[in-house]
Amino acid sequence: MARTTDSRTSPDSKKTVTLTDNTTGRTWELPILEGTLGPRAIDVRRLYADTGFFTYDPGFTSTASCDSAITYIDGEKGILMHRGYAIEDLAEHSTYMEVCYLLLHGELPNRQQRDEFERSITYHTMLHEQMMNFYRGFRRDSHPMAIMVGVVGAMSAFYHDSTDISDPYQRMVASHRLIAKMPTIAAMAYKYSLGQPFVYPRNDLSYAENFLHMTFAVPCEEYKVRPAVARAMDRIFILHADHEQNASTSTVRIAGSSGANPFACVAAGIASLWGPAHGGANEAVLKMLQEIGTKERIPEFIKRAKDKDDPFRLMGFGHRVYKNYDPRAAVLRKSCHEVLDELGMRDEPLLDLAMELERIALEDEYFNEKKLFPNVDFYSGIILQALGFPTSMFTVLFALARTVGWIAQWKEMIEDPNHRISRPRQLYIGYPKRPYIPIDQRK
Ligand code: CMC
């Protein structure tokens, strides 16, 4: 969708809300902005200049930090769309490469565009050989997310010819490099933790097959990627590709708003994703299921999740935006059964346990009242474990798949002629000015 300078402004300039300061009786008219879908927004850009007030919204629960034409979520109805296409349709009919193209360019590619895009991504899959030395600097037991933050940030030091953010061609090359090299970087982080040799990318394989090959192949024997496994991997990548202005995407946008290069910005996004309230939840779900262990212990954990004095939360449940079943969880729930069937793991006890936990939680008044439903992470961990990934790699896979979303959002911001450095303000609650105390007079 074409972006115009005044695309955000309501065509009817009479659409305003009135703000009244009840202490002085003064009033101001604030414009209402309308998107194509979703709640309208009150334009407070001139609020401080015109009124002297800030808005106060820690956690940004009521704040639209930007406008965007990439992803739409209706959390009440459980809808997720990329560029107008439902996530269920993309997961069913598209490939991750097509979704990457869609997010970056706004339309699904025709055959020629798809082939050219895939060629460009394939062409960039190798890492600069010098970058291997970075891995050797890490302890073997480092968390692979720690390695990801370091190595992706270090890309800024290697690919100088794609760090000029004012050049559209360099922005495109940086985008393709990040999408292409992320699987290589992630697989190498895993290999390093095992003490196995790095496996170089293979350009005759699809994106998902290549990643699985680099992760699980060893030089001494042939490794054949099972088509069903590659398809499941590709679907997981699609489901994690973008999710509008979540914590890590906002981090990438804020880092990029100062003009920082895209490799550094994506490294910042990876750091933000790492936390257990965000991308780290899939790892936490599996640990929780292992801790619960048996169906008999589920009520005990449900009780703990409801106890205000217990910090325990049911991981994989609840979402800031979805107040209905997360549509990605619905796709993965189905996928989970298919993959486990295909791998001959139909009786996997963890899946059984997860299904029972979901059933009990969905029937529980507390979870219903607070609209806490399973989110994408509830089922992804079970599939990833079945595919052979250790829990420490789960968030890495999320980062790999989300890279296209980060970079598409970053690109959209850089190409917006109205973009400015992000600089929130605060409600200061510290001391007012007070006299300096010399050290010998301090208590
Ligand atoms: N288990 C038990 N209670 C919960 C849970 C949970 N998983 N999630 C929220 N609540 C309760 C919470 O205690 C609070 O209760 P009260 O109103 O009585 O204080 C209420 O529900 C609202 O919670 P909140 O923390 O104010 O909601 P939020 O929008 O700030 O947090 C969340 C959203 C995802 C951080 C939270 O639901 C959570 O911690 N879930 C578990 C972690 C998880 O699965 N994260 C993955 C998110 S999806 C992947 C992604 O997009 O990154």
Tab-separated table of C-alpha atoms and ligand atoms in Angstrom:
chain	number	residue	atom	x	y	z
A	1	MET	CA	0.000	0.000	0.000
A	2	ALA	CA	1.392	3.406	-1.016
A	3	ARG	CA	2.360	5.597	1.879
A	4	THR	CA	1.522	9.269	1.659
A	5	THR	CA	2.534	11.967	4.068
A	6	ASP	CA	-1.016	12.557	5.275
A	7	SER	CA	-2.245	8.943	5.065
A	8	ARG	CA	-2.795	8.990	8.809
A	9	THR	CA	-4.941	12.081	8.975
A	10	SER	CA	-8.699	11.627	9.076
A	11	PRO	CA	-10.153	12.935	5.798
A	12	ASP	CA	-12.858	14.553	7.884
A	13	SER	CA	-11.019	17.215	9.824
A	14	LYS	CA	-14.021	17.597	12.139
A	15	LYS	CA	-13.219	14.201	13.669
A	16	THR	CA	-11.641	15.237	16.917
A	17	VAL	CA	-11.847	14.541	20.616
A	18	THR	CA	-11.946	17.324	23.161
A	19	LEU	CA	-9.511	17.395	26.045
A	20	THR	CA	-10.569	19.472	29.032
A	21	ASP	CA	-8.311	20.508	31.898
A	22	ASN	CA	-10.826	20.604	34.733
A	23	THR	CA	-8.544	22.688	36.927
A	24	THR	CA	-8.365	25.624	34.478
A	25	GLY	CA	-11.369	24.922	32.253
A	26	ARG	CA	-9.200	25.121	29.112
A	27	THR	CA	-10.071	22.806	26.229
A	28	TRP	CA	-8.160	21.558	23.216
A	29	GLU	CA	-9.285	19.654	20.124
A	30	LEU	CA	-7.209	16.599	19.282
A	31	PRO	CA	-7.451	15.039	15.789
A	32	ILE	CA	-8.617	11.440	15.378
A	33	LEU	CA	-6.569	9.246	13.024
A	34	GLU	CA	-8.079	6.315	11.155
A	35	GLY	CA	-6.298	3.273	9.793
A	36	THR	CA	-7.846	0.800	7.358
A	37	LEU	CA	-8.750	-1.586	10.209
A	38	GLY	CA	-8.575	-1.539	13.975
A	39	PRO	CA	-9.110	1.071	16.676
A	40	ARG	CA	-8.825	4.763	15.788
A	41	ALA	CA	-6.035	6.756	17.409
A	42	ILE	CA	-5.989	10.164	19.067
A	43	ASP	CA	-3.186	12.222	17.542
A	44	VAL	CA	-1.183	13.550	20.489
A	45	ARG	CA	1.882	14.585	18.519
A	46	ARG	CA	1.295	18.274	19.285
A	47	LEU	CA	-0.071	17.651	22.783
A	48	TYR	CA	2.982	18.812	24.744
A	49	ALA	CA	3.641	21.817	22.508
A	50	ASP	CA	0.010	22.942	22.653
A	51	THR	CA	-0.994	21.982	26.210
A	52	GLY	CA	2.154	21.374	28.263
A	53	PHE	CA	0.906	17.850	29.137
A	54	PHE	CA	2.587	14.492	28.460
A	55	THR	CA	0.585	11.275	28.087
A	56	TYR	CA	1.445	8.523	30.581
A	57	ASP	CA	1.412	4.931	29.286
A	58	PRO	CA	4.115	2.618	30.701
A	59	GLY	CA	4.145	-0.639	28.739
A	60	PHE	CA	2.461	1.190	25.815
A	61	THR	CA	-0.873	-0.569	26.315
A	62	SER	CA	-2.792	2.326	24.713
A	63	THR	CA	-0.152	3.827	22.467
A	64	ALA	CA	0.326	3.398	18.710
A	65	SER	CA	4.044	4.102	18.315
A	66	CYS	CA	3.916	4.249	14.503
A	67	ASP	CA	1.702	3.539	11.536
A	68	SER	CA	2.397	0.383	9.592
A	69	ALA	CA	0.997	-1.445	6.551
A	70	ILE	CA	2.701	-4.790	7.299
A	71	THR	CA	0.761	-6.757	9.920
A	72	TYR	CA	-2.711	-6.480	11.410
A	73	ILE	CA	-3.840	-8.175	14.616
A	74	ASP	CA	-7.352	-8.196	16.057
A	75	GLY	CA	-6.690	-9.599	19.483
A	76	GLU	CA	-10.359	-9.835	20.462
A	77	LYS	CA	-11.263	-11.943	17.437
A	78	GLY	CA	-7.956	-13.863	17.232
A	79	ILE	CA	-7.049	-12.532	13.754
A	80	LEU	CA	-3.518	-12.164	12.381
A	81	MET	CA	-2.889	-10.962	8.816
A	82	HIS	CA	0.237	-10.022	6.899
A	83	ARG	CA	-0.345	-7.436	4.161
A	84	GLY	CA	-4.030	-8.435	4.242
A	85	TYR	CA	-3.488	-12.208	3.984
A	86	ALA	CA	-4.706	-14.421	6.837
A	87	ILE	CA	-1.942	-16.282	8.672
A	88	GLU	CA	-3.901	-19.530	8.287
A	89	ASP	CA	-3.823	-19.148	4.460
A	90	LEU	CA	-0.137	-18.271	4.409
A	91	ALA	CA	0.725	-21.232	6.674
A	92	GLU	CA	-1.336	-23.581	4.526
A	93	HIS	CA	-0.443	-22.430	1.008
A	94	SER	CA	2.773	-20.362	1.062
A	95	THR	CA	6.416	-20.940	1.858
A	96	TYR	CA	8.509	-18.933	4.289
A	97	MET	CA	10.428	-17.421	1.357
A	98	GLU	CA	7.176	-16.144	-0.147
A	99	VAL	CA	6.134	-14.705	3.200
A	100	CYS	CA	9.522	-12.969	3.517
A	101	TYR	CA	8.989	-11.390	0.097
A	102	LEU	CA	5.455	-10.379	1.067
A	103	LEU	CA	6.588	-8.710	4.291
A	104	LEU	CA	9.463	-6.888	2.627
A	105	HIS	CA	7.798	-5.856	-0.637
A	106	GLY	CA	4.088	-5.691	0.164
A	107	GLU	CA	2.839	-8.283	-2.354
A	108	LEU	CA	3.137	-12.029	-2.825
A	109	PRO	CA	5.783	-12.689	-5.489
A	110	ASN	CA	4.977	-14.032	-8.953
A	111	ARG	CA	7.088	-17.017	-10.080
A	112	GLN	CA	9.876	-14.880	-11.502
A	113	GLN	CA	10.043	-12.621	-8.433
A	114	ARG	CA	10.029	-15.649	-6.153
A	115	ASP	CA	12.855	-17.342	-8.071
A	116	GLU	CA	14.959	-14.174	-8.109
A	117	PHE	CA	14.369	-13.601	-4.394
A	118	GLU	CA	15.261	-17.192	-3.512
A	119	ARG	CA	18.402	-16.925	-5.658
A	120	SER	CA	19.458	-13.758	-3.864
A	121	ILE	CA	18.869	-15.283	-0.424
A	122	THR	CA	20.740	-18.462	-1.404
A	123	TYR	CA	23.632	-16.409	-2.734
A	124	HIS	CA	24.115	-14.766	0.670
A	125	THR	CA	23.958	-17.822	2.968
A	126	MET	CA	27.707	-18.174	3.633
A	127	LEU	CA	29.363	-16.291	6.473
A	128	HIS	CA	32.619	-14.390	6.118
A	129	GLU	CA	35.225	-16.984	7.154
A	130	GLN	CA	36.753	-14.559	9.650
A	131	MET	CA	33.476	-14.589	11.577
A	132	MET	CA	34.142	-18.207	12.628
A	133	ASN	CA	36.716	-16.811	15.066
A	134	PHE	CA	33.961	-15.130	17.012
A	135	TYR	CA	32.491	-18.476	17.945
A	136	ARG	CA	35.796	-19.693	19.336
A	137	GLY	CA	35.783	-16.778	21.770
A	138	PHE	CA	32.610	-18.048	23.458
A	139	ARG	CA	32.485	-20.728	26.146
A	140	ARG	CA	31.122	-23.999	24.803
A	141	ASP	CA	28.261	-23.864	27.323
A	142	SER	CA	27.160	-20.357	26.294
A	143	HIS	CA	23.449	-19.968	25.696
A	144	PRO	CA	23.038	-19.847	21.896
A	145	MET	CA	21.009	-16.625	22.241
A	146	ALA	CA	24.096	-14.989	23.794
A	147	ILE	CA	26.065	-16.092	20.738
A	148	MET	CA	23.326	-14.780	18.419
A	149	VAL	CA	23.369	-11.310	20.023
A	150	GLY	CA	27.158	-11.144	19.662
A	151	VAL	CA	27.580	-12.599	16.179
A	152	VAL	CA	24.654	-10.746	14.568
A	153	GLY	CA	25.895	-7.462	16.058
A	154	ALA	CA	29.367	-8.290	14.702
A	155	MET	CA	27.948	-8.440	11.166
A	156	SER	CA	28.189	-4.625	11.235
A	157	ALA	CA	31.957	-5.055	11.297
A	158	PHE	CA	32.008	-7.331	8.233
A	159	TYR	CA	29.456	-6.062	5.742
A	160	HIS	CA	30.351	-2.375	5.429
A	161	ASP	CA	28.969	-2.258	1.913
A	162	SER	CA	25.420	-2.600	3.250
A	163	THR	CA	25.389	-0.279	6.272
A	164	ASP	CA	24.556	2.993	4.510
A	165	ILE	CA	20.907	3.171	5.487
A	166	SER	CA	20.196	6.110	3.161
A	167	ASP	CA	20.898	3.926	0.090
A	168	PRO	CA	17.883	1.754	-0.928
A	169	TYR	CA	20.154	-0.793	-2.623
A	170	GLN	CA	22.287	-1.221	0.509
A	171	ARG	CA	19.143	-1.541	2.608
A	172	MET	CA	17.966	-4.324	0.312
A	173	VAL	CA	21.335	-6.120	0.425
A	174	ALA	CA	21.426	-5.861	4.246
A	175	SER	CA	17.870	-7.283	4.419
A	176	HIS	CA	18.753	-10.234	2.207
A	177	ARG	CA	21.998	-10.858	4.089
A	178	LEU	CA	20.231	-10.964	7.433
A	179	ILE	CA	17.530	-13.370	6.223
A	180	ALA	CA	20.124	-15.541	4.449
A	181	LYS	CA	22.804	-15.694	7.130
A	182	MET	CA	20.609	-16.082	10.196
A	183	PRO	CA	20.163	-19.879	9.690
A	184	THR	CA	23.918	-20.256	9.203
A	185	ILE	CA	24.673	-18.254	12.360
A	186	ALA	CA	22.035	-20.163	14.375
A	187	ALA	CA	23.173	-23.601	13.194
A	188	MET	CA	26.792	-22.723	13.954
A	189	ALA	CA	25.843	-21.617	17.485
A	190	TYR	CA	24.330	-25.071	17.980
A	191	LYS	CA	27.267	-26.932	16.448
A	192	TYR	CA	29.674	-24.989	18.617
A	193	SER	CA	27.805	-26.016	21.779
A	194	LEU	CA	28.136	-29.680	20.774
A	195	GLY	CA	31.784	-29.431	19.784
A	196	GLN	CA	30.893	-30.607	16.275
A	197	PRO	CA	32.376	-29.105	13.106
A	198	PHE	CA	30.425	-26.326	11.417
A	199	VAL	CA	28.428	-27.461	8.396
A	200	TYR	CA	28.500	-25.047	5.452
A	201	PRO	CA	25.258	-24.013	3.710
A	202	ARG	CA	24.082	-25.954	0.659
A	203	ASN	CA	22.470	-23.963	-2.111
A	204	ASP	CA	20.618	-26.919	-3.629
A	205	LEU	CA	18.384	-27.122	-0.546
A	206	SER	CA	15.357	-25.024	0.373
A	207	TYR	CA	15.655	-22.471	3.179
A	208	ALA	CA	14.247	-24.827	5.837
A	209	GLU	CA	16.080	-27.906	4.487
A	210	ASN	CA	19.367	-26.019	4.438
A	211	PHE	CA	18.910	-24.937	8.053
A	212	LEU	CA	18.059	-28.474	9.192
A	213	HIS	CA	21.046	-29.812	7.266
A	214	MET	CA	23.475	-27.300	8.789
A	215	THR	CA	22.056	-28.114	12.239
A	216	PHE	CA	21.882	-31.903	12.176
A	217	ALA	CA	24.347	-33.138	9.519
A	218	VAL	CA	27.860	-34.300	10.404
A	219	PRO	CA	30.687	-34.680	7.867
A	220	CYS	CA	31.078	-38.440	8.434
A	221	GLU	CA	27.668	-39.551	7.218
A	222	GLU	CA	24.917	-38.564	4.850
A	223	TYR	CA	21.984	-36.683	6.347
A	224	LYS	CA	18.736	-36.607	4.425
A	225	VAL	CA	16.145	-34.030	5.454
A	226	ARG	CA	12.688	-35.593	5.714
A	227	PRO	CA	10.194	-33.562	3.616
A	228	ALA	CA	7.587	-33.566	6.420
A	229	VAL	CA	10.158	-32.237	8.871
A	230	ALA	CA	11.247	-29.504	6.428
A	231	ARG	CA	7.617	-28.526	5.876
A	232	ALA	CA	6.979	-28.350	9.645
A	233	MET	CA	10.095	-26.207	10.075
A	234	ASP	CA	9.021	-23.893	7.251
A	235	ARG	CA	5.567	-23.527	8.812
A	236	ILE	CA	7.075	-22.626	12.187
A	237	PHE	CA	9.154	-19.963	10.409
A	238	ILE	CA	5.993	-18.577	8.716
A	239	LEU	CA	4.092	-18.426	12.006
A	240	HIS	CA	6.869	-16.445	13.692
A	241	ALA	CA	7.715	-14.114	10.786
A	242	ASP	CA	6.133	-10.923	12.120
A	243	HIS	CA	3.791	-9.771	14.855
A	244	GLU	CA	3.512	-5.979	14.520
A	245	GLN	CA	4.871	-3.747	17.315
A	246	ASN	CA	5.874	-6.347	19.938
A	247	ALA	CA	8.771	-5.712	22.355
A	248	SER	CA	11.583	-6.898	20.061
A	249	THR	CA	10.195	-5.181	16.949
A	250	SER	CA	9.739	-1.946	18.870
A	251	THR	CA	13.317	-2.367	20.098
A	252	VAL	CA	14.540	-2.715	16.504
A	253	ARG	CA	12.543	0.355	15.458
A	254	ILE	CA	13.799	2.423	18.400
A	255	ALA	CA	17.414	1.385	17.790
A	256	GLY	CA	17.000	2.114	14.078
A	257	SER	CA	15.333	5.483	14.677
A	258	SER	CA	18.709	6.959	15.619
A	259	GLY	CA	20.172	5.866	12.269
A	260	ALA	CA	22.009	2.791	13.607
A	261	ASN	CA	22.841	0.136	10.992
A	262	PRO	CA	20.401	-2.796	10.508
A	263	PHE	CA	22.769	-5.471	11.853
A	264	ALA	CA	23.135	-3.617	15.156
A	265	CYS	CA	19.365	-3.008	15.279
A	266	VAL	CA	18.545	-6.687	14.742
A	267	ALA	CA	21.080	-7.643	17.452
A	268	ALA	CA	19.114	-5.341	19.792
A	269	GLY	CA	15.909	-7.104	18.726
A	270	ILE	CA	17.442	-10.491	19.534
A	271	ALA	CA	18.348	-9.257	23.036
A	272	SER	CA	14.771	-8.141	23.610
A	273	LEU	CA	13.322	-11.377	22.259
A	274	TRP	CA	15.416	-13.442	24.676
A	275	GLY	CA	13.264	-12.638	27.761
A	276	PRO	CA	10.823	-15.282	29.054
A	277	ALA	CA	7.831	-12.926	28.708
A	278	HIS	CA	8.523	-12.751	24.947
A	279	GLY	CA	10.454	-15.235	22.758
A	280	GLY	CA	11.950	-17.084	25.703
A	281	ALA	CA	8.488	-18.435	26.568
A	282	ASN	CA	8.718	-21.475	24.255
A	283	GLU	CA	11.761	-22.695	26.182
A	284	ALA	CA	9.938	-21.956	29.440
A	285	VAL	CA	6.848	-23.920	28.302
A	286	LEU	CA	8.844	-27.073	27.799
A	287	LYS	CA	10.654	-26.686	31.113
A	288	MET	CA	7.266	-26.177	32.786
A	289	LEU	CA	5.749	-29.284	31.151
A	290	GLN	CA	8.776	-31.310	32.255
A	291	GLU	CA	8.439	-29.939	35.772
A	292	ILE	CA	4.718	-30.794	35.897
A	293	GLY	CA	5.628	-34.269	34.684
A	294	THR	CA	2.277	-36.060	35.027
A	295	LYS	CA	-1.386	-35.194	34.465
A	296	GLU	CA	-2.106	-35.729	38.157
A	297	ARG	CA	0.066	-32.740	39.052
A	298	ILE	CA	-1.706	-30.294	36.690
A	299	PRO	CA	-4.211	-28.984	39.309
A	300	GLU	CA	-1.328	-28.146	41.641
A	301	PHE	CA	0.307	-25.964	38.952
A	302	ILE	CA	-2.992	-24.361	37.920
A	303	LYS	CA	-3.498	-23.446	41.580
A	304	ARG	CA	-0.025	-21.920	41.717
A	305	ALA	CA	-0.653	-19.902	38.517
A	306	LYS	CA	-3.755	-18.394	40.133
A	307	ASP	CA	-2.066	-17.597	43.443
A	308	LYS	CA	-1.236	-13.871	43.641
A	309	ASP	CA	1.587	-14.585	46.115
A	310	ASP	CA	3.275	-17.094	43.802
A	311	PRO	CA	5.283	-15.643	40.887
A	312	PHE	CA	4.610	-18.806	38.832
A	313	ARG	CA	2.671	-18.235	35.599
A	314	LEU	CA	1.372	-20.788	33.177
A	315	MET	CA	3.915	-20.365	30.398
A	316	GLY	CA	2.472	-20.330	26.893
A	317	PHE	CA	-0.740	-18.791	28.194
A	318	GLY	CA	-1.860	-15.180	27.870
A	319	HIS	CA	-0.904	-12.473	25.463
A	320	ARG	CA	-0.796	-8.693	25.576
A	321	VAL	CA	-2.861	-8.424	22.398
A	322	TYR	CA	-4.781	-11.708	21.966
A	323	LYS	CA	-7.757	-11.956	24.245
A	324	ASN	CA	-8.886	-15.004	22.282
A	325	TYR	CA	-7.139	-18.147	21.010
A	326	ASP	CA	-3.856	-17.079	19.321
A	327	PRO	CA	-4.408	-18.045	15.634
A	328	ARG	CA	-0.784	-19.196	15.402
A	329	ALA	CA	-1.379	-21.594	18.309
A	330	ALA	CA	-4.385	-23.051	16.448
A	331	VAL	CA	-2.239	-23.780	13.357
A	332	LEU	CA	0.580	-25.211	15.476
A	333	ARG	CA	-1.773	-27.379	17.518
A	334	LYS	CA	-2.825	-29.122	14.291
A	335	SER	CA	0.734	-29.181	12.984
A	336	CYS	CA	1.928	-30.698	16.237
A	337	HIS	CA	-0.317	-33.752	15.797
A	338	GLU	CA	0.717	-34.125	12.139
A	339	VAL	CA	4.446	-33.922	12.874
A	340	LEU	CA	4.327	-36.321	15.811
A	341	ASP	CA	2.288	-38.775	13.711
A	342	GLU	CA	4.795	-38.494	10.875
A	343	LEU	CA	7.723	-39.067	13.238
A	344	GLY	CA	6.007	-42.044	14.865
A	345	MET	CA	5.733	-40.149	18.161
A	346	ARG	CA	1.948	-40.146	18.424
A	347	ASP	CA	2.114	-41.178	22.059
A	348	GLU	CA	4.582	-38.478	23.060
A	349	PRO	CA	3.700	-37.941	26.767
A	350	LEU	CA	4.494	-34.210	26.678
A	351	LEU	CA	1.848	-33.613	23.987
A	352	ASP	CA	-0.661	-35.564	26.016
A	353	LEU	CA	0.213	-33.506	29.071
A	354	ALA	CA	-0.011	-30.227	27.119
A	355	MET	CA	-3.449	-31.136	25.734
A	356	GLU	CA	-4.721	-31.946	29.211
A	357	LEU	CA	-3.245	-28.763	30.679
A	358	GLU	CA	-4.887	-26.739	27.892
A	359	ARG	CA	-8.233	-28.472	28.511
A	360	ILE	CA	-8.170	-27.839	32.258
A	361	ALA	CA	-7.027	-24.211	31.901
A	362	LEU	CA	-9.667	-23.413	29.260
A	363	GLU	CA	-12.363	-24.705	31.607
A	364	ASP	CA	-11.024	-22.743	34.560
A	365	GLU	CA	-12.876	-19.589	35.599
A	366	TYR	CA	-9.657	-17.630	36.338
A	367	PHE	CA	-8.217	-18.166	32.848
A	368	ASN	CA	-11.585	-17.472	31.201
A	369	GLU	CA	-12.216	-14.314	33.131
A	370	LYS	CA	-8.756	-12.943	32.332
A	371	LYS	CA	-8.999	-14.166	28.718
A	372	LEU	CA	-5.831	-16.236	29.006
A	373	PHE	CA	-5.604	-18.612	26.044
A	374	PRO	CA	-2.719	-20.677	24.676
A	375	ASN	CA	-0.289	-18.579	22.629
A	376	VAL	CA	2.099	-19.556	19.825
A	377	ASP	CA	4.716	-20.799	22.262
A	378	PHE	CA	2.478	-23.370	23.879
A	379	TYR	CA	2.799	-25.849	21.008
A	380	SER	CA	5.960	-24.733	19.192
A	381	GLY	CA	8.252	-26.158	21.876
A	382	ILE	CA	6.709	-29.627	21.616
A	383	ILE	CA	7.205	-29.667	17.830
A	384	LEU	CA	10.737	-28.348	18.070
A	385	GLN	CA	11.669	-30.970	20.623
A	386	ALA	CA	10.194	-33.679	18.391
A	387	LEU	CA	12.295	-32.335	15.497
A	388	GLY	CA	15.389	-32.842	17.648
A	389	PHE	CA	16.161	-29.324	18.905
A	390	PRO	CA	17.328	-28.813	22.489
A	391	THR	CA	15.289	-26.272	24.493
A	392	SER	CA	18.132	-23.749	24.407
A	393	MET	CA	17.662	-23.468	20.621
A	394	PHE	CA	13.944	-22.679	20.727
A	395	THR	CA	14.279	-18.911	21.083
A	396	VAL	CA	17.077	-18.937	18.508
A	397	LEU	CA	14.617	-20.377	15.983
A	398	PHE	CA	12.130	-17.661	16.897
A	399	ALA	CA	14.849	-15.036	16.267
A	400	LEU	CA	15.763	-16.628	12.957
A	401	ALA	CA	12.154	-16.540	11.738
A	402	ARG	CA	11.397	-13.067	13.162
A	403	THR	CA	14.400	-11.478	11.440
A	404	VAL	CA	12.331	-10.751	8.327
A	405	GLY	CA	9.657	-9.035	10.421
A	406	TRP	CA	12.253	-6.906	12.207
A	407	ILE	CA	13.923	-5.915	8.981
A	408	ALA	CA	10.642	-5.222	7.137
A	409	GLN	CA	9.503	-2.989	10.013
A	410	TRP	CA	12.904	-1.279	10.140
A	411	LYS	CA	12.791	-0.673	6.374
A	412	GLU	CA	9.242	0.692	6.584
A	413	MET	CA	10.362	3.127	9.279
A	414	ILE	CA	13.467	4.298	7.394
A	415	GLU	CA	11.381	4.830	4.235
A	416	ASP	CA	8.766	6.891	6.107
A	417	PRO	CA	9.602	10.544	5.374
A	418	ASN	CA	8.078	11.499	8.752
A	419	HIS	CA	10.219	9.222	10.899
A	420	ARG	CA	12.050	10.844	13.794
A	421	ILE	CA	14.299	9.553	16.545
A	422	SER	CA	12.200	7.743	19.192
A	423	ARG	CA	12.488	9.655	22.418
A	424	PRO	CA	9.796	8.944	25.024
A	425	ARG	CA	9.384	11.305	27.976
A	426	GLN	CA	8.710	10.461	31.631
A	427	LEU	CA	6.756	11.408	34.710
A	428	TYR	CA	9.566	12.398	37.061
A	429	ILE	CA	8.956	11.184	40.641
A	430	GLY	CA	12.414	11.810	42.142
A	431	TYR	CA	13.650	14.600	44.454
A	432	PRO	CA	13.100	18.205	43.519
A	433	LYS	CA	16.331	20.304	43.516
A	434	ARG	CA	18.184	20.081	46.844
A	435	PRO	CA	21.495	21.418	48.195
A	436	TYR	CA	24.670	19.371	47.577
A	437	ILE	CA	25.975	17.564	50.723
A	438	PRO	CA	29.780	17.441	51.241
A	439	ILE	CA	31.020	13.879	52.026
A	440	ASP	CA	31.863	14.528	55.728
A	441	GLN	CA	28.283	15.736	56.372
A	442	ARG	CA	26.576	12.691	54.821
A	443	LYS	CA	24.885	10.169	57.121
B	1	CMC	N1	-0.565	-17.428	34.038
B	1	CMC	C1	-1.289	-16.947	35.082
B	1	CMC	N2	-1.757	-15.705	35.147
B	1	CMC	C2	-1.514	-14.884	34.118
B	1	CMC	C3	-0.791	-15.306	32.996
B	1	CMC	C4	-0.312	-16.625	32.979
B	1	CMC	N3	0.385	-17.079	31.937
B	1	CMC	N4	-0.683	-14.282	32.123
B	1	CMC	C5	-1.320	-13.247	32.671
B	1	CMC	N5	-1.828	-13.613	33.880
B	1	CMC	C6	-2.649	-12.770	34.764
B	1	CMC	C7	-1.786	-11.759	35.495
B	1	CMC	O1	-1.353	-12.235	36.737
B	1	CMC	C8	-2.721	-10.585	35.613
B	1	CMC	O2	-3.595	-10.845	36.681
B	1	CMC	P1	-4.169	-9.620	37.582
B	1	CMC	O3	-4.969	-8.778	36.649
B	1	CMC	O4	-5.007	-10.308	38.625
B	1	CMC	O5	-2.983	-8.907	38.138
B	1	CMC	C9	-3.556	-10.630	34.336
B	1	CMC	O6	-3.526	-12.000	33.927
B	1	CMC	C10	-3.012	-9.753	33.224
B	1	CMC	O7	-1.628	-10.059	33.042
B	1	CMC	P2	-0.530	-9.000	32.609
B	1	CMC	O8	0.805	-9.500	32.996
B	1	CMC	O9	-0.939	-7.638	33.119
B	1	CMC	O10	-0.729	-9.003	31.053
B	1	CMC	P3	0.328	-8.514	30.017
B	1	CMC	O11	-0.421	-8.163	28.798
B	1	CMC	O12	1.210	-7.451	30.599
B	1	CMC	O13	1.264	-9.807	29.788
B	1	CMC	C11	2.172	-11.812	28.947
B	1	CMC	C12	1.176	-10.651	28.707
B	1	CMC	C13	2.317	-12.616	27.649
B	1	CMC	C14	3.558	-11.245	29.313
B	1	CMC	C15	1.622	-12.695	30.090
B	1	CMC	O14	0.370	-13.228	29.737
B	1	CMC	C16	2.595	-13.833	30.460
B	1	CMC	O15	3.511	-13.612	31.243
B	1	CMC	N6	2.395	-15.059	29.871
B	1	CMC	C17	3.309	-16.164	30.077
B	1	CMC	C18	4.533	-15.952	29.191
B	1	CMC	C19	4.250	-16.276	27.743
B	1	CMC	O16	3.646	-17.284	27.406
B	1	CMC	N7	4.758	-15.380	26.854
B	1	CMC	C20	4.639	-15.587	25.412
B	1	CMC	C21	3.879	-14.505	24.741
B	1	CMC	S1	3.474	-14.964	23.061
B	1	CMC	C22	4.950	-14.892	22.219
B	1	CMC	C23	5.328	-13.533	21.831
B	1	CMC	O17	4.595	-12.922	21.003
B	1	CMC	O18	6.378	-13.061	22.306
